[in-house]
Backbone as numpy.savetxt, mean C-alpha at the origin, in Angstrom:
# Nx Ny Nz CAx CAy CAz Cx Cy Cz
22.98 -2.52 -14.66 22.15 -1.33 -14.67 22.95 -0.07 -14.65
22.60 0.88 -15.48 23.39 2.10 -15.54 23.10 2.99 -14.27
24.14 3.84 -14.07 23.94 4.64 -12.84 22.85 5.66 -13.07
22.03 5.78 -12.03 20.88 6.65 -12.03 21.04 7.78 -11.03
21.16 8.95 -11.43 21.38 10.05 -10.52 20.07 10.71 -10.11
20.03 11.47 -9.02 18.85 12.20 -8.60 18.30 13.08 -9.70
19.19 13.54 -10.53 18.67 14.41 -11.70 18.10 13.68 -12.78
18.14 12.35 -12.80 17.52 11.58 -13.83 16.03 11.66 -13.83
15.40 12.01 -12.79 13.93 12.22 -12.75 13.63 13.72 -12.49
13.11 14.31 -13.53 12.82 15.72 -13.45 11.34 16.05 -13.47
10.85 16.75 -12.49 9.48 17.19 -12.44 9.28 18.37 -13.34
8.29 18.25 -14.30 8.05 19.24 -15.32 6.83 20.03 -15.09
5.82 19.45 -14.37 4.64 20.20 -14.04 3.93 19.62 -12.79
3.14 20.48 -12.17 2.34 20.13 -11.04 0.97 20.76 -11.23
-0.09 19.97 -10.92 -1.41 20.57 -11.02 -2.41 19.81 -10.03
-3.58 20.42 -9.85 -4.53 19.78 -8.96 -5.65 19.19 -9.81
-6.00 17.93 -9.55 -7.12 17.29 -10.20 -8.26 17.28 -9.35
-9.32 17.98 -9.63 -10.53 18.09 -8.85 -11.52 17.09 -9.31
-12.43 16.63 -8.44 -13.57 15.67 -8.83 -14.30 16.22 -10.04
-14.70 15.27 -10.95 -15.44 15.67 -12.10 -16.78 16.34 -11.68
-17.37 15.83 -10.65 -18.65 16.33 -10.27 -18.49 16.90 -8.71
-19.02 17.96 -8.41 -18.94 18.50 -6.99 -19.60 17.54 -6.00
-19.01 17.55 -4.87 -19.53 16.64 -3.80 -20.82 17.34 -3.23
-21.91 16.58 -3.17 -23.26 17.10 -2.61 -23.00 17.73 -1.19
-23.82 18.67 -0.91 -23.66 19.31 0.48 -23.92 18.39 1.61
-24.74 17.35 1.40 -25.04 16.46 2.59 -23.91 15.40 2.72
-22.88 15.42 1.86 -21.71 14.57 2.01 -20.41 15.33 2.27
-20.50 16.60 2.72 -19.27 17.48 2.89 -18.47 17.11 4.09
-18.93 16.37 5.02 -18.22 15.96 6.18 -18.15 14.47 6.28
-16.89 13.96 6.10 -16.69 12.50 6.14 -16.03 12.18 7.51
-16.77 11.51 8.39 -16.28 11.22 9.78 -15.34 10.03 9.69
-14.21 10.21 10.37 -13.22 9.15 10.47 -13.53 8.16 11.51
-13.38 6.85 11.28 -13.69 5.90 12.22 -12.56 5.77 13.27
-12.81 4.95 14.28 -11.80 4.78 15.35 -10.49 4.12 14.79
-10.76 3.20 13.81 -9.66 2.58 13.09 -8.82 3.55 12.35
-9.52 4.49 11.67 -8.84 5.57 10.99 -8.03 6.42 11.90
-8.62 6.71 13.00 -7.87 7.59 14.01 -6.66 6.86 14.50
-6.69 5.58 14.68 -5.60 4.75 15.26 -4.59 4.39 14.19
-4.75 4.68 12.96 -3.78 4.29 11.89 -2.62 5.37 11.84
-1.41 4.85 11.54 -0.20 5.73 11.65 -0.31 6.83 10.62
0.32 7.96 10.89 0.36 9.09 9.97 1.41 8.99 8.90
1.16 8.08 8.11 2.14 7.72 6.96 1.32 7.64 5.70
1.95 7.40 4.56 1.39 7.26 3.28 1.57 5.83 2.75
0.57 5.23 2.14 0.75 3.92 1.46 1.24 4.24 0.04
2.46 3.82 -0.33 2.95 4.07 -1.64 2.71 2.83 -2.57
2.49 3.14 -3.83 2.23 2.10 -4.93 2.94 2.60 -6.14
3.59 1.65 -6.81 4.25 2.01 -8.16 3.65 0.99 -9.13
3.21 1.52 -10.29 2.62 0.75 -11.33 3.46 1.01 -12.63
3.97 -0.05 -13.22 4.88 0.08 -14.38 4.19 -0.42 -15.63
4.30 0.32 -16.69 3.67 0.08 -17.93 4.71 0.24 -19.12
4.94 -0.86 -19.83 5.80 -0.79 -21.00 5.08 -0.12 -22.13
5.91 0.42 -23.05 5.32 1.17 -24.17 4.94 0.18 -25.25
3.67 -0.40 -25.10 3.17 -1.40 -26.07 1.89 -0.93 -26.67
1.67 0.39 -26.67 0.42 0.92 -27.30 0.84 1.98 -28.33
-0.11 2.38 -29.07 0.12 3.50 -30.07 -0.41 4.80 -29.54
-0.81 4.89 -28.30 -1.30 6.06 -27.65 -0.18 7.03 -27.32
-0.26 8.23 -27.79 0.87 9.18 -27.60 0.82 9.70 -26.13
1.93 10.35 -25.81 2.09 10.85 -24.44 1.01 11.78 -24.00
0.63 12.70 -24.86 -0.40 13.75 -24.50 -1.72 12.97 -24.19
-2.11 12.03 -24.95 -3.36 11.34 -24.69 -3.25 10.47 -23.47
-2.11 9.88 -23.15 -1.96 9.09 -21.96 -2.24 9.93 -20.72
-1.64 11.20 -20.72 -1.83 11.99 -19.59 -3.24 12.56 -19.48
-3.81 12.81 -20.60 -5.22 13.32 -20.63 -6.13 12.14 -20.05
-5.92 10.89 -20.49 -6.68 9.79 -20.03 -6.59 9.67 -18.50
-5.36 9.72 -18.01 -5.05 9.49 -16.58 -5.77 10.61 -15.75
-5.70 11.86 -16.20 -6.31 13.00 -15.47 -7.84 12.93 -15.51
-8.38 12.61 -16.69 -9.82 12.58 -16.81 -10.40 11.44 -15.98
-9.80 10.28 -16.08 -10.34 9.20 -15.25 -10.08 9.37 -13.84
-8.98 10.03 -13.38 -8.82 10.34 -11.99 -9.81 11.25 -11.49
-10.15 12.29 -12.26 -11.28 13.22 -11.84 -12.67 12.45 -11.63
-12.89 11.43 -12.53 -14.07 10.69 -12.43 -14.02 9.84 -11.15
-12.89 9.26 -10.91 -12.68 8.32 -9.72 -12.83 9.17 -8.43
-12.36 10.46 -8.33 -12.40 11.26 -7.17 -13.86 11.70 -6.89
-14.80 11.60 -7.87 -16.17 11.96 -7.71 -16.77 10.88 -6.80
-16.35 9.60 -7.01 -16.79 8.48 -6.16 -16.06 8.43 -4.88
-14.78 8.63 -4.90 -13.98 8.55 -3.66 -13.71 10.03 -3.22
-14.83 10.70 -3.04 -14.74 12.15 -2.78 -14.01 12.56 -1.50
-13.88 11.68 -0.43 -13.10 12.06 0.76 -11.58 12.26 0.41
-11.09 11.54 -0.66 -9.71 11.71 -1.00 -9.36 13.00 -1.59
-10.39 13.70 -2.07 -10.21 15.11 -2.65 -10.38 16.15 -1.62
-10.52 15.78 -0.37 -10.70 16.74 0.71 -9.54 16.97 1.57
-9.71 17.65 2.72 -8.61 17.94 3.61 -9.03 17.56 5.08
-8.10 17.19 5.90 -8.41 16.89 7.25 -8.76 18.12 8.02
-9.71 17.99 8.98 -9.92 19.08 9.88 -8.83 19.08 10.87
-8.60 20.18 11.53 -7.51 20.32 12.48 -7.38 19.22 13.49
-8.59 18.82 14.05 -8.51 17.76 15.07 -8.48 16.32 14.48
-8.44 16.20 13.17 -8.32 14.90 12.44 -9.48 13.99 12.85
-10.62 14.52 13.14 -11.86 13.67 13.32 -12.72 13.61 12.13
-12.49 14.56 11.17 -13.37 14.71 10.03 -12.52 15.11 8.82
-12.90 14.50 7.64 -12.30 15.03 6.36 -13.40 16.00 5.76
-12.98 17.25 5.61 -13.82 18.20 4.90 -13.82 17.96 3.34
-14.86 17.48 2.93 -14.97 17.07 1.50 -15.25 18.35 0.66
-14.19 19.16 0.50 -14.28 20.44 -0.14 -13.80 20.47 -1.52
-13.56 19.28 -2.15 -13.13 19.10 -3.52 -11.87 19.83 -3.90
-10.96 19.97 -2.91 -9.70 20.61 -3.25 -8.90 19.82 -4.27
-9.08 18.52 -4.28 -8.51 17.73 -5.30 -7.25 17.00 -4.89
-6.78 16.25 -5.86 -5.50 15.45 -5.74 -4.36 16.09 -6.43
-3.19 15.98 -5.85 -1.98 16.45 -6.56 -1.61 15.54 -7.67
-1.28 16.12 -8.85 -0.89 15.33 -10.01 0.41 15.94 -10.50
1.47 15.17 -10.54 2.78 15.56 -10.93 3.24 14.82 -12.18
3.77 15.57 -13.12 4.30 14.97 -14.29 5.82 15.09 -14.24
6.47 13.94 -14.53 7.96 13.90 -14.40 8.50 13.24 -15.64
9.63 13.59 -16.14 10.36 13.03 -17.21 11.56 12.22 -16.68
11.80 11.01 -17.11 12.81 10.12 -16.65 13.82 9.87 -17.71
15.04 10.25 -17.45 16.15 10.19 -18.46 16.79 8.79 -18.51
16.01 7.75 -18.51 16.53 6.42 -18.77 15.28 5.44 -19.13
15.73 4.25 -19.48 14.65 3.33 -20.04 14.04 2.63 -18.83
12.79 2.30 -18.96 12.01 1.61 -17.90 12.55 0.33 -17.50
13.32 -0.37 -18.44 13.89 -1.60 -18.20 15.09 -1.56 -17.14
15.65 -0.30 -16.98 16.75 -0.14 -16.08 16.29 -0.09 -14.58
14.95 0.00 -14.37 14.52 0.16 -12.99 13.54 -1.00 -12.56
12.95 -1.66 -13.59 12.07 -2.74 -13.17 12.89 -3.85 -12.63
12.47 -4.33 -11.56 13.24 -5.44 -10.77 14.31 -4.96 -9.92
14.55 -3.62 -9.76 15.61 -3.19 -8.86 15.20 -3.38 -7.50
16.18 -3.58 -6.56 15.91 -3.62 -5.18 16.35 -2.38 -4.41
16.72 -1.43 -5.17 17.19 -0.07 -4.59 15.93 0.74 -4.32
15.49 0.83 -2.99 14.33 1.54 -2.67 14.44 3.03 -2.86
15.64 3.61 -2.75 15.95 5.02 -2.89 15.65 5.38 -4.40
16.01 4.53 -5.32 15.70 4.78 -6.74 14.17 4.79 -6.99
13.57 3.84 -6.40 12.08 3.71 -6.61 11.38 4.97 -6.00
11.85 5.44 -4.88 11.22 6.58 -4.23 11.28 7.83 -5.09
12.13 7.94 -6.05 12.18 9.10 -6.93 10.99 9.09 -7.83
10.33 7.96 -7.97 9.11 7.87 -8.86 7.85 8.12 -8.11
7.89 8.44 -6.80 6.75 8.74 -6.00 6.63 10.23 -5.81
5.41 10.69 -5.58 5.20 12.16 -5.35 6.09 12.74 -4.12
6.31 11.96 -3.12 7.09 12.37 -2.05 7.38 11.12 -1.19
8.36 11.28 -0.23 8.64 10.17 0.64 7.45 9.78 1.45
7.03 8.51 1.32 5.78 8.15 2.05 5.95 8.04 3.57
7.08 7.88 4.11 7.26 7.79 5.53 8.14 8.89 6.02
7.72 9.57 7.01 8.49 10.65 7.59 8.28 11.99 6.89
7.26 12.13 6.05 6.98 13.31 5.38 5.41 13.41 5.25
4.92 14.07 6.25 3.42 13.97 6.42 2.70 14.91 5.43
3.00 14.64 4.12 2.21 15.20 3.01 2.27 16.68 2.77
3.36 17.36 3.10 3.38 18.80 2.83 4.13 18.98 1.55
3.47 18.93 0.43 4.06 19.22 -0.85 4.57 20.60 -1.04
5.52 20.82 -1.93 6.12 22.16 -2.08 5.08 23.23 -2.41
4.04 22.89 -3.22 3.07 23.84 -3.58 1.95 24.06 -2.60
2.02 23.37 -1.48 0.96 23.47 -0.52 1.33 24.65 0.53
0.95 25.82 0.18 1.40 27.00 1.00 0.70 26.97 2.38
-0.43 26.34 2.40 -1.25 26.39 3.68 -0.91 25.21 4.65
0.01 24.40 4.13 0.52 23.21 4.87 -0.64 22.19 5.25
-1.64 22.11 4.43 -2.64 21.17 4.65 -2.14 19.80 4.12
-2.42 18.81 4.84 -1.98 17.46 4.38 -2.81 16.93 3.21
-2.16 16.59 2.11 -2.88 16.06 1.02 -3.21 14.58 1.31
-4.30 14.11 0.79 -4.81 12.83 1.04 -4.27 11.77 0.00
-4.20 12.25 -1.23 -3.75 11.43 -2.29 -2.93 12.32 -3.24
-1.79 11.77 -3.72 -0.92 12.45 -4.72 -0.46 11.44 -5.74
-0.36 11.84 -6.99 0.09 10.99 -8.05 1.21 11.60 -8.82
2.17 10.75 -9.23 3.31 11.18 -10.06 3.31 10.29 -11.33
3.12 10.81 -12.49 3.14 10.11 -13.71 4.62 10.29 -14.29
5.38 9.24 -14.37 6.77 9.26 -14.73 6.86 8.69 -16.25
7.24 9.64 -17.16 7.29 9.18 -18.51 8.79 8.98 -18.82
9.17 7.64 -19.22 10.54 7.29 -19.43 10.96 7.57 -20.91
12.20 7.60 -21.01 12.86 7.98 -22.33 12.35 7.02 -23.41
12.11 5.72 -23.05 11.77 4.67 -24.00 10.25 4.74 -24.34
9.50 5.60 -23.63 8.06 5.60 -23.80 7.29 4.93 -22.77
7.93 4.24 -21.89 7.35 3.52 -20.85 6.72 4.51 -19.76
5.82 4.06 -18.94 5.25 4.87 -17.92 5.23 4.21 -16.58
5.46 4.95 -15.56 5.38 4.52 -14.17 4.46 5.41 -13.41
3.46 4.97 -12.78 2.60 5.75 -11.96 2.84 5.56 -10.50
3.23 6.60 -9.84 3.57 6.49 -8.44 2.38 7.20 -7.63
1.87 6.49 -6.66 0.67 6.95 -5.98 1.00 6.91 -4.46
0.62 7.92 -3.68 0.73 7.98 -2.29 -0.67 8.32 -1.73
-1.24 7.48 -0.91 -2.53 7.75 -0.24 -2.38 7.68 1.22
-3.02 8.60 1.97 -2.88 8.76 3.42 -3.47 7.48 4.04
-2.60 6.90 4.97 -2.99 5.75 5.72 -4.01 6.18 6.76
-4.25 7.42 7.07 -5.19 7.93 8.09 -6.63 7.76 7.58
-6.79 7.44 6.31 -8.13 7.38 5.72 -8.37 6.05 4.93
-7.26 5.37 4.59 -7.39 4.16 3.80 -6.35 3.16 4.18
-6.74 1.82 3.99 -5.67 0.82 4.22 -5.33 0.21 2.86
-4.58 -0.86 2.85 -4.11 -1.34 1.57 -5.23 -1.92 0.62
-6.18 -2.50 1.28 -7.36 -2.97 0.48 -8.12 -1.86 -0.20
-8.28 -0.74 0.55 -8.92 0.43 0.02 -8.15 1.05 -1.15
-6.85 1.06 -0.99 -5.96 1.57 -2.04 -6.09 0.79 -3.33
-6.12 -0.55 -3.15 -6.27 -1.43 -4.31 -7.70 -1.17 -4.97
-8.68 -0.99 -4.19 -10.09 -0.70 -4.75 -10.00 0.60 -5.51
-9.39 1.63 -4.96 -9.22 2.90 -5.54 -8.52 2.80 -6.97
-7.42 2.05 -6.89 -6.64 1.96 -8.17 -7.37 1.12 -9.22
-8.17 0.09 -8.75 -8.97 -0.70 -9.74 -10.02 0.23 -10.32
-10.66 1.05 -9.54 -11.64 1.93 -10.08 -11.09 2.91 -11.02
-9.93 3.42 -10.70 -9.22 4.48 -11.61 -8.86 3.75 -12.94
-8.36 2.53 -12.80 -7.95 1.82 -14.05 -9.15 1.46 -14.90
-10.30 1.12 -14.26 -11.56 0.79 -14.96 -12.05 2.00 -15.78
-11.99 3.16 -15.09 -12.54 4.36 -15.71 -11.65 4.85 -16.82
-10.36 4.56 -16.63 -9.34 4.91 -17.73 -9.59 4.04 -18.95
-9.81 2.74 -18.69 -10.06 1.75 -19.81 -11.32 2.11 -20.52
-12.31 2.66 -19.82 -13.64 2.85 -20.38 -13.50 3.91 -21.45
-12.51 4.77 -21.47 -12.33 5.77 -22.48 -11.86 5.17 -23.83
-11.37 3.93 -23.76 -10.82 3.26 -24.99 -11.40 1.91 -25.30
-12.05 1.31 -24.25 -12.44 -0.06 -24.29 -13.87 -0.25 -23.76
-14.83 -0.71 -24.69 -16.19 -0.71 -24.23 -16.43 -1.90 -23.23
-15.55 -2.92 -23.24 -15.67 -4.16 -22.43 -14.86 -4.11 -21.16
-14.48 -2.88 -20.71 -13.72 -2.77 -19.52 -14.47 -3.25 -18.34
-13.93 -3.79 -17.28 -14.57 -4.29 -16.09 -15.24 -3.10 -15.36
-16.35 -3.28 -14.84 -17.02 -2.24 -14.07 -16.75 -2.50 -12.60
-16.13 -1.57 -11.97 -15.81 -1.80 -10.53 -16.91 -1.06 -9.62
-17.37 -1.80 -8.55 -18.38 -1.17 -7.75 -17.93 0.07 -7.06
-18.76 0.99 -6.83 -18.41 2.25 -6.08 -18.13 1.93 -4.64
-17.33 2.71 -3.97 -16.90 2.57 -2.57 -18.15 2.65 -1.68
-18.06 1.87 -0.54 -19.02 2.04 0.56 -18.32 2.88 1.67
-18.87 4.10 1.82 -18.19 5.10 2.65 -18.86 5.40 4.00
-18.92 4.35 4.84 -19.59 4.49 6.13 -18.80 3.72 7.21
-17.51 3.69 7.20 -16.73 3.00 8.20 -16.96 3.45 9.57
-17.33 4.70 9.76 -17.58 5.30 11.15 -18.82 4.62 11.80
-19.70 4.02 10.94 -20.82 3.29 11.53 -20.39 1.93 12.11
-19.38 1.34 11.47 -18.85 0.08 11.95 -18.00 0.27 13.14
-17.17 1.35 13.13 -16.21 1.64 14.17 -16.37 3.14 14.56
-17.30 3.43 15.51 -17.44 4.81 15.92 -16.24 5.42 16.34
-16.03 6.79 16.06 -14.79 7.43 16.44 -14.72 7.61 17.99
-13.44 7.78 18.39 -13.15 8.01 19.86 -12.60 9.45 19.93
-12.51 9.95 21.17 -12.17 11.31 21.49 -10.63 11.44 21.35
-9.87 10.51 21.78 -8.44 10.59 21.77 -7.73 9.64 20.87
-7.23 10.05 19.70 -6.53 9.08 18.84 -5.24 8.61 19.48
-4.87 7.38 19.00 -3.69 6.79 19.60 -2.35 7.47 19.18
-2.30 7.86 17.92 -1.03 8.51 17.40 -1.16 9.95 17.44
-0.13 10.66 17.96 -0.06 12.12 17.81 -0.02 12.48 16.26
-0.70 13.48 15.82 -0.79 13.66 14.42 0.46 14.26 13.85
1.39 14.76 14.64 2.65 15.31 14.13 3.74 14.23 14.22
3.40 13.06 14.53 4.40 11.93 14.72 4.65 11.30 13.32
5.86 11.24 12.92 6.30 10.50 11.70 7.18 9.36 12.16
7.73 8.65 11.17 8.67 7.61 11.44 9.95 8.01 10.83
11.01 8.07 11.71 12.25 8.66 11.22 12.97 7.67 10.36
13.65 8.11 9.32 14.34 7.19 8.43 15.77 6.81 9.01
16.07 7.49 10.06 17.48 7.18 10.60 17.59 5.80 11.29
16.51 5.27 11.77 16.65 4.03 12.47 15.90 2.86 11.68
15.47 3.15 10.49 14.81 2.11 9.63 15.51 1.89 8.38
15.68 0.65 8.01 16.21 0.19 6.78 15.16 -0.59 5.99
14.89 -0.28 4.74 13.89 -0.99 3.98 14.67 -1.76 2.94
14.34 -3.06 2.86 14.90 -3.93 1.77 13.73 -4.51 1.01
14.04 -4.70 -0.29 13.16 -5.26 -1.26 13.67 -6.56 -1.72
12.94 -7.66 -1.53 13.32 -8.94 -2.00 12.33 -9.42 -3.09
12.87 -9.85 -4.21 12.02 -10.08 -5.39 11.96 -11.63 -5.56
10.76 -12.27 -5.46 10.54 -13.66 -5.70 9.70 -13.83 -7.00
10.27 -14.42 -8.03 9.50 -14.72 -9.22 8.50 -15.86 -8.95
7.67 -16.15 -9.94 6.63 -17.21 -9.72 7.18 -18.56 -9.56
8.33 -18.84 -10.33 8.89 -20.26 -10.19 9.60 -20.44 -8.87
10.19 -19.35 -8.31 10.82 -19.47 -6.99 9.72 -19.68 -5.93
8.61 -18.97 -5.99 7.53 -19.11 -5.06 6.95 -20.51 -5.08
6.85 -21.11 -6.36 6.28 -22.36 -6.46 7.13 -23.48 -5.79
8.49 -23.31 -6.03 9.38 -24.19 -5.35 9.32 -24.09 -3.79
9.22 -22.83 -3.33 9.19 -22.66 -1.90 7.90 -23.25 -1.34
6.70 -23.04 -2.05 5.47 -23.68 -1.57 5.55 -25.21 -1.48
6.23 -25.77 -2.44 6.35 -27.24 -2.56 7.28 -27.73 -1.35
8.31 -26.99 -1.08 9.08 -27.38 0.08 8.30 -27.27 1.30
7.60 -26.13 1.45 6.82 -26.06 2.73 5.70 -27.06 2.80
5.08 -27.38 1.70 4.03 -28.38 1.67 4.55 -29.78 2.08
5.77 -30.05 1.56 6.31 -31.34 1.93 6.71 -31.45 3.46
7.07 -30.29 4.00 7.34 -30.23 5.39 6.11 -30.41 6.18
5.01 -29.82 5.76 3.76 -29.95 6.47 3.18 -31.40 6.36
3.26 -32.02 5.16 2.73 -33.29 4.99 3.46 -34.24 5.89
4.75 -34.04 6.19 5.48 -34.94 7.05 5.35 -34.62 8.51
4.54 -33.56 8.88 4.36 -33.21 10.26 3.21 -34.05 10.84
3.09 -33.86 12.19 2.12 -34.65 12.93 0.76 -33.84 13.09
0.81 -32.60 12.78 -0.46 -31.77 12.84 -1.28 -31.99 11.58
-2.40 -32.62 11.66 -3.27 -32.88 10.45 -4.15 -31.73 10.13
-4.24 -30.76 11.03 -5.22 -29.71 10.81 -4.65 -28.50 10.06
-3.36 -28.57 9.78 -2.72 -27.40 9.09 -2.92 -27.55 7.49
-3.45 -26.48 6.94 -3.62 -26.49 5.53 -2.42 -26.17 4.81
-2.34 -26.51 3.50 -1.13 -26.22 2.77 -0.94 -24.73 2.70
0.32 -24.25 2.69 0.59 -22.82 2.85 0.25 -21.96 1.59
-0.11 -20.74 1.90 -0.38 -19.86 0.83 1.08 -19.23 0.51
1.11 -18.43 -0.55 2.32 -17.77 -0.91 2.88 -16.91 0.20
2.02 -16.11 0.80 2.42 -15.22 1.88 2.99 -16.00 3.04
2.33 -17.11 3.48 2.72 -17.88 4.50 4.13 -18.54 4.27
4.25 -19.08 2.99 5.52 -19.74 2.65 6.73 -18.75 2.65
6.50 -17.58 2.09 7.63 -16.60 2.05 7.87 -16.01 3.42
6.80 -15.74 4.18 7.00 -15.23 5.52 7.81 -16.18 6.42
7.50 -17.49 6.19 8.14 -18.56 7.06 9.67 -18.61 6.65
9.97 -18.42 5.37 11.39 -18.43 4.95 12.08 -17.27 5.55
11.48 -16.02 5.44 12.16 -14.84 5.99 12.36 -15.03 7.51
11.23 -15.48 8.17 11.36 -15.66 9.60 12.42 -16.57 10.11
12.45 -17.74 9.34 13.49 -18.69 9.69 14.87 -18.14 9.51
15.11 -17.31 8.56 16.49 -16.76 8.29 16.81 -15.79 9.45
15.81 -15.03 9.91 16.06 -14.14 10.98 16.33 -14.94 12.33
15.59 -15.99 12.49 15.83 -16.84 13.72 17.22 -17.44 13.65
17.68 -17.85 12.44 18.88 -18.40 12.30 20.02 -17.55 12.58
19.82 -16.19 12.21 20.82 -15.18 12.52 20.97 -15.00 14.05
19.85 -14.96 14.78 19.98 -14.84 16.18 20.57 -16.11 16.86
20.25 -17.26 16.26 20.85 -18.51 16.81 22.28 -18.55 16.67
22.84 -17.96 15.70 24.27 -17.96 15.44 25.16 -17.37 16.52
24.46 -16.45 17.27 25.19 -15.80 18.33 24.29 -15.78 19.56
24.09 -17.00 20.21 23.17 -17.12 21.31 23.76 -16.59 22.63
23.79 -15.24 22.76 24.35 -14.76 24.08 23.29 -14.86 25.18
21.98 -14.63 24.88 20.89 -14.75 25.82 19.63 -15.01 25.07
18.61 -15.47 25.79 17.30 -15.82 25.08 16.70 -14.60 24.47
16.12 -14.74 23.29 15.48 -13.70 22.58 14.09 -14.20 22.17
13.19 -13.25 21.96 11.90 -13.56 21.36 11.83 -12.76 20.00
11.49 -13.52 18.93 11.28 -12.96 17.62 9.84 -12.96 17.35
9.41 -11.78 16.77 7.94 -11.68 16.53 7.74 -11.36 15.03
6.81 -12.13 14.45 6.35 -11.91 13.03 5.05 -11.12 13.08
5.00 -10.00 12.42 3.80 -9.16 12.48 3.25 -9.01 11.00
2.01 -9.28 10.87 1.27 -9.07 9.57 0.02 -8.23 9.74
-0.15 -7.34 8.82 -1.46 -6.68 8.76 -2.51 -7.50 8.15
-3.66 -7.63 8.76 -4.73 -8.57 8.27 -5.93 -7.78 7.96
-6.48 -8.05 6.78 -7.74 -7.42 6.32 -8.93 -8.14 7.10
-9.70 -7.34 7.91 -10.70 -7.89 8.72 -12.09 -7.94 8.02
-12.21 -7.38 6.83 -13.54 -7.26 6.20 -14.18 -8.72 6.05
-13.42 -9.72 5.52 -14.18 -11.03 5.46 -14.23 -11.71 6.74
-13.59 -11.21 7.77 -13.66 -11.86 9.15 -14.72 -11.21 10.01
-15.43 -10.20 9.55 -16.38 -9.55 10.34 -17.71 -10.29 10.34
-18.61 -10.04 11.28 -19.89 -10.76 11.27 -20.98 -9.67 11.29
-21.70 -9.53 10.17 -21.42 -10.24 8.82 -20.26 -9.66 8.12
-19.70 -10.39 7.23 -18.57 -9.80 6.41 -19.07 -8.64 5.59
-18.03 -7.75 5.37 -18.34 -6.53 4.49 -17.47 -6.67 3.23
-17.92 -6.10 2.07 -17.21 -6.23 0.79 -15.88 -5.54 0.87
-14.95 -5.94 -0.02 -13.61 -5.40 -0.03 -13.64 -3.93 -0.61
-14.73 -3.55 -1.23 -14.79 -2.08 -1.66 -15.32 -1.22 -0.51
-15.44 -1.73 0.68 -15.79 -0.85 1.81 -14.57 -0.08 2.14
-14.72 1.20 2.03 -13.57 2.15 2.18 -13.18 2.37 3.55
-11.89 2.59 3.86 -11.43 3.00 5.19 -10.38 2.05 5.71
-10.14 2.09 6.98 -9.10 1.26 7.59 -9.89 0.10 8.28
-9.80 -1.13 7.65 -10.42 -2.32 8.20 -9.31 -3.36 8.37
-8.36 -3.04 9.30 -7.26 -3.98 9.39 -6.83 -4.09 10.84
-6.19 -5.15 11.22 -5.61 -5.35 12.50 -4.36 -5.99 12.32
-3.56 -6.24 13.43 -2.33 -6.77 13.39 -2.27 -8.21 13.93
-1.74 -9.11 13.10 -1.63 -10.47 13.60 -0.17 -10.68 14.06
0.09 -11.13 15.28 1.34 -11.32 15.84 1.58 -12.79 16.23
2.80 -13.24 15.69 3.23 -14.63 16.04 4.55 -14.56 16.73
4.66 -14.76 17.99 6.02 -14.72 18.66 6.66 -16.17 18.66
7.90 -16.14 18.73 8.77 -17.41 18.81 9.96 -17.16 19.61
10.25 -18.07 20.54 11.48 -18.00 21.36 12.66 -18.46 20.55
13.70 -17.73 20.45 14.86 -18.13 19.67 15.53 -19.35 20.48
15.64 -20.46 19.80 16.24 -21.67 20.32 17.61 -21.91 19.81
18.28 -22.88 20.36 19.58 -23.30 19.77 19.36 -24.06 18.54
20.49 -24.25 17.74 20.24 -24.99 16.58 19.84 -26.45 16.79
20.23 -26.98 17.92 19.72 -28.39 18.19 18.27 -28.52 18.54
17.62 -27.43 19.02 16.27 -27.43 19.34 15.34 -26.63 18.41
15.95 -26.23 17.28 15.21 -25.45 16.39 14.11 -26.22 15.70
12.97 -25.57 15.48 11.86 -26.21 14.80 12.03 -26.34 13.29
11.20 -26.98 12.56 11.33 -27.08 11.11 10.36 -26.07 10.50
10.31 -26.02 9.14 9.48 -25.02 8.47 8.03 -25.24 8.76
7.65 -26.55 8.88 6.20 -26.73 9.14 5.72 -26.15 10.50
6.61 -26.08 11.44 6.18 -25.52 12.74 6.05 -23.97 12.56
6.92 -23.36 11.78 6.84 -21.94 11.57 5.56 -21.60 10.75
5.23 -22.36 9.74 4.02 -22.11 8.93 2.80 -22.39 9.81
2.83 -23.40 10.68 1.71 -23.67 11.55 1.34 -22.50 12.42
2.37 -21.86 13.06 2.22 -20.66 13.92 1.59 -19.52 13.16
2.11 -19.27 11.86 1.59 -18.20 11.03 0.17 -18.46 10.62
-0.14 -19.73 10.26 -1.43 -20.04 9.80 -2.46 -19.89 10.94
-2.15 -20.46 12.16 -2.99 -20.37 13.27 -3.19 -18.90 13.71
-2.18 -18.03 13.60 -2.30 -16.70 13.96 -3.34 -15.95 13.02
-3.29 -16.29 11.74 -4.27 -15.74 10.81 -5.65 -16.11 11.05
-5.82 -17.41 11.46 -7.17 -17.95 11.88 -7.72 -17.24 13.07
-6.86 -16.96 14.06 -7.39 -16.32 15.24 -7.81 -14.93 15.00
-7.01 -14.21 14.10 -7.37 -12.82 13.77 -8.35 -12.64 12.70
């Protein structure tokens, strides 16, 4: 891969995309749920890469993205608003979403598959952690709820970087928003595009708000003590890993454990490597904890659809005491703990 400098990504324009239709007066105040209030003040980042395999020119690509985003914001109208000072309500004032256009002075093939998180962050509107949404053009220092950066590569490829506030949406809601945006974008060129259901926007009814949020709103996560690593597993590697884990489970004595999912198999692999690292220097007993965010929508009584917007997640925690190599468990025991933890939560 060629060297990519900070100047390789150049922002050429910034604008605000407002909802296509104004929000009705009776929907002007979107009340945050207790789960929203207790979610950390960070952004959920997503990067979507598209090769240049169409005849659509750059101007039309940007036009389609902006038009469909405006349509999408009419349905997801809280994302076009701003937080009230006490963070109990989103004022649905149609201020809009930030849309940034950037030119990238290298080919998209040079960055797809990279494990360098710093390079990938250049394709996002801003740093998702430790930067509570104060974009350069926001003179009033209001936190934006969603921002988009359209990165146009030298080869004609496109990468769309999206940051959405975790204070109003979880990962499932972000996926639903992106699916809706994609559907509306396809509808401009394809009559058979999938129709995505509109969001259900009443999470405060399921989880009424509380007076005191758990997280101070000016609290970020410092980058000085956190290191992010990206590990890439292709489909063939995941299949081999699942087979190894399945063989370990089949040979175990616990008949109630199901065959592992992709997430369980990869989580067990990473967890075992961390445990092995601690076992290599056993100065004193340690406890290692595996933490997963779990979507609670299908686990509720009654279940709610995945297009129910907001924060519907909890944390699944699986602790393990670091043992010596002689007493270490096998992969099946690690997967058993992860699977049972998901069932409990």
